[in-house]
Amino acid sequence: MKYTALKGIHDIFPPDIYIWKKVESVAEEVLSSYGFHEIRVPIIESTDIFIRSIGETTDIVEKEMYTFPDKAGRSITLRPEGTAPVVRSYIENHLYNMPSPQKFFYAGPMFRYERPQKGRFRQFYQIGAEAFGAAEPKLDAEIISMLKLFLERLSLKELNFEVNSIGCEMCRPDYKKALTAFLGDRTDALCPDCQRRHSHNPLRILDCKVNACIELRKGAPQVTNYLCKECKEHFGELLALLKLLNISHIINPNMVRGLDYYTRTTFEVTSEHLGAQKAVAAGGRYDRLVEEFGGPPTPAIGFAIGMERLVEILKTCQSELETPSPKIFFATIGRQADREGLSIAEKLRSKGIQVELGYGNASLKSQIRRADRLNADYVFIIGEDELKSGRIKWKKLKDASHGEIGIGEIESFSGLFQS
RNA sequence: GUGAGCGUAGCUCAAUGGUCAGAGCAUUGGACUGUGGCUCCAAGGGUUGGGGGUUCGAGUCCCCUCGCUCACCCCA
């Protein structure tokens, strides 16, 4: 094969594309009902936007970004996630001068230079939502509930909702201290990765899968026990609201996120129908980010849905969506009939009816066979006889019923209005 | 970045180191001169991912390379 798509980058085409479109339309419908409006932000931004927001020492920034110089030598990066560009836009366009909270959603491709595997790609699509300007746990609960409603609308079952609070800039340092103190002089027993984490990001030790590390962290202090008064209240109220709204969830004190900007609430939706990359949606609060970006102090919360992963679940758990099929197929024999068919087809198409034609001088048989494979409802046959009589033969493929109709009456053919 | 597995027709897969690399499905045509699905027949379709080596002889063994997949890492 001479030309192939780049590693980890895939085409989306029928029939899958119809699953994607369905997901997108349901998302727009549900998010709209919560007052979220679409925002379109660029796919490329200045590199420092991502470094500042995601965090200098995160894996994404350290080794996963598509970064390159533009022709003027500025450092440009293909967005690895959607929150940073939206925050940049929120500040740059003074969107905080509109009544709070402001709520936005977006959909589009993200780019991360990683080794591809099941559910992980170099170009992948996310639907994301961000809400600015409200700190109350009520908003956290609404957002999680909205995510749940969206997934339910797609008939997705067997999903796990996990929530956690990782505190704020006041209480998290205390927890980090407690955690490193707990591990104390036993750090030698940690896996090499965790030994590294111990110094610059000890929270990550919590979700390490190496057995030795799982052993060592038994009885370790939990984040949720070290929250300051405000964070504790916030988390407590969120849990109460989730109960009120009947959203079953588990509290996972070991859930840490790979982006530095999160504060307080973090959450994740996972599915057992995926591979090792089983998070289908995830998000959290980022109350400090807007201010750090030079905007006014603005609490915020958001999440992102992984489209490929969602579609993967839909494909394994549900019957596939059908590719739209023609209402009418014109099988024509001879040049004159061909012209007649084209002419009628164009009239019908202008009314929004899906019509397909036969090509290439194919035999009637092969034309009808093609109509069948395209799953057409009706075949209209035009040949010499029909041209002479002015009456076209039709056949309904589903039940093989057939009949005739005058050329002038086709546009009111009753079959066009049945499903 | 690390590790493992796999590359043969459009797809799923056969072929002890030994003739001309096969089958099913799919595609196209025919049986049925202007009527789909079912059946039968036929045809097209391959640089066995690429390169080198061992051998009288390589799809098969060895080396290199490219690609895919899964996992680690990390994340949606």
Coordinates of N, CA, C and O (backbone and C1' of nucleotides) in Angstrom, one line a residue, chain A residues 7 112 115 117-118 120 126 197 204 257-258 276-277 279 309 368-369 372-373 381 385-386 395 397 400, chain B residues 1-4 26-32 34-37 67-76:
Chain A
K7 N 0.2 6.9 11.6 CA 0.0 5.9 12.7 C -1.0 6.5 13.7 O -0.8 7.7 14.1
R112 N -2.5 13.7 20.4 CA -1.4 13.4 21.3 C -0.5 12.3 20.7 O -1.0 11.3 20.2
R115 N 1.9 5.9 21.7 CA 1.8 4.7 21.0 C 0.3 4.3 21.0 O -0.3 4.2 22.1
Q117 N -3.2 2.2 21.0 CA -3.6 0.9 21.4 C -5.2 0.9 21.4 O -5.7 1.9 20.9
K118 N -5.8 -0.1 21.9 CA -7.3 -0.1 21.9 C -7.8 1.1 22.7 O -7.4 1.3 23.8
R120 N -7.1 4.2 22.2 CA -6.1 5.3 22.3 C -5.5 5.6 20.9 O -5.0 4.7 20.3
Q126 N -13.1 14.4 20.9 CA -13.8 14.6 22.1 C -15.0 15.5 22.0 O -15.0 16.4 21.2
R197 N 8.0 9.3 40.9 CA 6.8 10.1 41.2 C 6.8 10.6 42.7 O 6.3 11.7 43.0
R204 N 0.3 10.4 42.2 CA 0.2 9.4 41.1 C 0.5 8.0 41.6 O 0.2 7.0 41.0
R257 N -6.0 12.7 38.5 CA -6.0 13.1 37.1 C -4.7 13.5 36.7 O -3.8 14.0 37.4
G258 N -4.4 13.3 35.4 CA -3.1 13.6 34.8 C -2.9 15.0 34.5 O -1.8 15.4 34.0
A276 N -7.9 -1.7 28.1 CA -7.2 -1.1 29.3 C -7.6 0.4 29.4 O -7.6 0.9 30.5
Q277 N -7.9 1.0 28.2 CA -8.2 2.4 28.3 C -9.7 2.5 28.4 O -10.5 2.6 27.4
A279 N -11.8 4.6 30.3 CA -12.5 5.8 30.7 C -13.2 6.3 29.4 O -12.5 6.6 28.4
R309 N -14.1 5.9 22.0 CA -14.4 4.9 23.0 C -15.9 4.7 23.1 O -16.4 3.6 23.3
I368 N -31.2 -4.1 -10.8 CA -32.1 -4.4 -9.7 C -31.4 -5.0 -8.5 O -31.6 -4.7 -7.3
R369 N -30.4 -5.8 -8.8 CA -29.5 -6.4 -7.8 C -28.8 -5.2 -7.0 O -28.8 -5.3 -5.8
D372 N -31.3 -3.6 -4.7 CA -31.5 -4.5 -3.5 C -30.4 -4.3 -2.5 O -30.6 -4.2 -1.3
R373 N -29.1 -4.3 -3.0 CA -28.0 -4.1 -2.1 C -27.9 -2.8 -1.4 O -27.4 -2.6 -0.3
I381 N -38.9 1.0 -13.2 CA -38.3 0.5 -14.4 C -38.7 1.2 -15.6 O -39.9 1.4 -15.8
D385 N -40.9 -0.1 -23.7 CA -42.4 -0.2 -23.5 C -43.0 0.9 -22.7 O -44.0 1.5 -23.0
E386 N -42.2 1.2 -21.6 CA -42.7 2.3 -20.7 C -42.7 3.6 -21.4 O -43.6 4.5 -21.1
K395 N -41.7 -1.6 -8.6 CA -41.7 -2.9 -7.8 C -41.1 -2.5 -6.4 O -40.2 -1.8 -6.2
L397 N -39.3 -3.7 -3.3 CA -38.4 -4.8 -3.1 C -38.7 -5.7 -1.8 O -38.4 -6.9 -1.8
A400 N -42.0 -7.6 -3.0 CA -42.1 -7.9 -4.4 C -43.4 -7.5 -5.0 O -43.8 -8.0 -6.1
Chain B
rG1 P 10.2 6.3 20.0 O5' 10.5 5.8 21.5 C5' 11.6 6.3 22.2 C4' 11.5 5.8 23.6 C3' 11.3 4.3 23.8 O3' 12.5 3.6 23.7 C1' 9.8 5.5 25.2
rU2 P 12.5 2.1 23.0 O5' 11.8 1.2 24.1 C5' 12.5 1.1 25.4 C4' 11.8 0.1 26.3 C3' 11.3 -1.2 25.7 O3' 12.3 -2.1 25.7 C1' 9.5 -0.2 26.8
rG3 P 12.4 -3.3 24.5 O5' 11.1 -4.2 24.9 C5' 11.2 -5.0 26.1 C4' 9.9 -5.7 26.3 C3' 9.4 -6.6 25.2 O3' 10.0 -7.8 25.2 C1' 7.6 -5.2 26.0
rA4 P 10.1 -8.7 23.8 O5' 8.6 -9.2 23.6 C5' 8.1 -10.2 24.5 C4' 6.7 -10.5 24.2 C3' 6.3 -10.9 22.8 O3' 6.4 -12.3 22.6 C1' 4.9 -9.1 23.5
rA26 P -21.3 -14.0 -0.1 O5' -20.4 -12.8 -0.4 C5' -20.5 -11.6 0.4 C4' -19.4 -10.6 -0.1 C3' -19.6 -10.1 -1.5 O3' -20.6 -9.1 -1.7 C1' -17.3 -10.6 -1.0
rU27 P -21.4 -9.0 -3.0 O5' -20.3 -8.6 -4.1 C5' -19.7 -7.3 -4.0 C4' -18.6 -7.1 -5.1 C3' -19.2 -7.4 -6.5 O3' -19.9 -6.2 -7.1 C1' -17.1 -8.5 -6.3
rU28 P -21.2 -6.5 -7.9 O5' -20.6 -7.0 -9.3 C5' -19.8 -6.2 -10.1 C4' -19.3 -7.0 -11.3 C3' -20.3 -7.8 -12.1 O3' -21.0 -7.0 -13.0 C1' -18.5 -9.2 -11.6
rG29 P -22.5 -7.4 -13.3 O5' -22.3 -8.7 -14.2 C5' -21.8 -8.6 -15.5 C4' -21.5 -10.0 -16.1 C3' -22.7 -10.9 -16.2 O3' -23.5 -10.7 -17.4 C1' -20.8 -12.1 -15.3
rG30 P -25.0 -11.1 -17.4 O5' -24.9 -12.7 -17.5 C5' -24.4 -13.3 -18.7 C4' -24.3 -14.8 -18.5 C3' -25.6 -15.5 -18.2 O3' -26.3 -15.8 -19.4 C1' -23.9 -16.3 -16.7
rA31 P -27.9 -16.0 -19.4 O5' -28.1 -17.4 -18.6 C5' -27.6 -18.6 -19.3 C4' -27.8 -19.8 -18.4 C3' -29.3 -19.9 -17.9 O3' -30.0 -20.6 -18.9 C1' -27.8 -20.2 -16.1
rC32 P -31.6 -20.5 -18.9 O5' -31.9 -19.0 -18.8 C5' -33.2 -18.5 -19.2 C4' -33.6 -17.3 -18.4 C3' -32.6 -16.2 -18.5 O3' -33.2 -14.9 -18.5 C1' -32.9 -16.8 -16.3
rG34 P -31.6 -9.2 -20.6 O5' -32.9 -8.4 -20.2 C5' -34.1 -9.0 -20.2 C4' -35.0 -8.3 -19.2 C3' -36.3 -9.1 -19.0 O3' -36.7 -9.2 -17.7 C1' -36.7 -6.8 -19.5
rU35 P -36.4 -10.7 -17.0 O5' -36.2 -10.4 -15.5 C5' -35.0 -9.8 -15.1 C4' -35.2 -9.3 -13.7 C3' -35.9 -10.3 -12.8 O3' -35.4 -10.2 -11.5 C1' -37.1 -8.2 -12.9
rG36 P -34.5 -11.5 -10.9 O5' -33.8 -10.8 -9.7 C5' -32.7 -10.0 -9.8 C4' -32.2 -9.5 -8.5 C3' -32.3 -10.5 -7.4 O3' -31.0 -11.2 -7.3 C1' -33.4 -8.6 -6.7
rG37 P -30.9 -12.7 -6.8 O5' -31.1 -12.5 -5.3 C5' -30.1 -11.8 -4.5 C4' -30.6 -11.9 -3.1 C3' -30.8 -13.3 -2.6 O3' -30.3 -13.4 -1.2 C1' -32.8 -12.1 -2.4
rG67 P 6.5 2.4 10.2 O5' 5.3 1.5 10.0 C5' 4.4 1.7 8.9 C4' 3.4 0.5 8.8 C3' 2.6 0.3 10.0 O3' 1.5 1.2 10.1 C1' 3.4 -1.8 9.2
rC68 P 0.9 1.5 11.5 O5' 0.0 0.2 11.9 C5' -1.1 -0.1 11.1 C4' -1.6 -1.5 11.5 C3' -2.0 -1.6 13.0 O3' -3.3 -1.2 13.2 C1' -0.6 -3.5 12.4
rU69 P -3.7 -0.6 14.7 O5' -3.7 -1.9 15.6 C5' -4.6 -2.9 15.3 C4' -4.3 -4.1 16.2 C3' -4.3 -3.8 17.7 O3' -5.6 -3.7 18.3 C1' -2.5 -5.2 17.1
rC70 P -5.8 -2.7 19.5 O5' -5.2 -3.4 20.7 C5' -5.7 -4.6 21.2 C4' -4.7 -5.3 22.2 C3' -4.3 -4.5 23.4 O3' -5.2 -4.5 24.4 C1' -2.4 -5.6 22.4
rA71 P -5.3 -3.3 25.4 O5' -3.9 -3.4 26.3 C5' -3.8 -4.5 27.2 C4' -2.4 -4.6 27.7 C3' -1.8 -3.4 28.4 O3' -2.2 -3.2 29.7 C1' -0.2 -4.3 26.9
rC72 P -2.2 -1.8 30.4 O5' -0.6 -1.6 30.6 C5' 0.1 -2.3 31.6 C4' 1.6 -1.9 31.6 C3' 1.8 -0.5 32.0 O3' 1.9 -0.3 33.4 C1' 3.1 -1.0 30.1
rC73 P 1.0 0.9 34.0 O5' 1.8 2.2 33.5 C5' 3.1 2.5 33.9 C4' 3.6 3.6 32.9 C3' 2.8 4.9 32.9 O3' 3.1 5.8 33.9 C1' 3.4 4.2 30.7
rC74 P 1.9 6.3 34.9 O5' 1.0 7.1 33.8 C5' 1.5 8.4 33.4 C4' 0.8 8.8 32.2 C3' -0.7 9.2 32.3 O3' -0.9 10.5 32.7 C1' -0.4 7.8 30.4
rC75 P -2.3 11.0 33.3 O5' -3.3 10.7 32.1 C5' -3.8 11.8 31.3 C4' -4.5 11.2 30.1 C3' -6.0 11.2 30.1 O3' -6.5 12.5 29.7 C1' -5.2 9.1 29.4
rA76 P -7.9 13.0 30.3 O5' -9.0 12.4 29.2 C5' -10.2 13.0 29.1 C4' -11.1 11.9 28.4 C3' -10.9 10.6 29.0 O3' -11.9 10.3 30.0 C1' -10.7 10.5 26.6

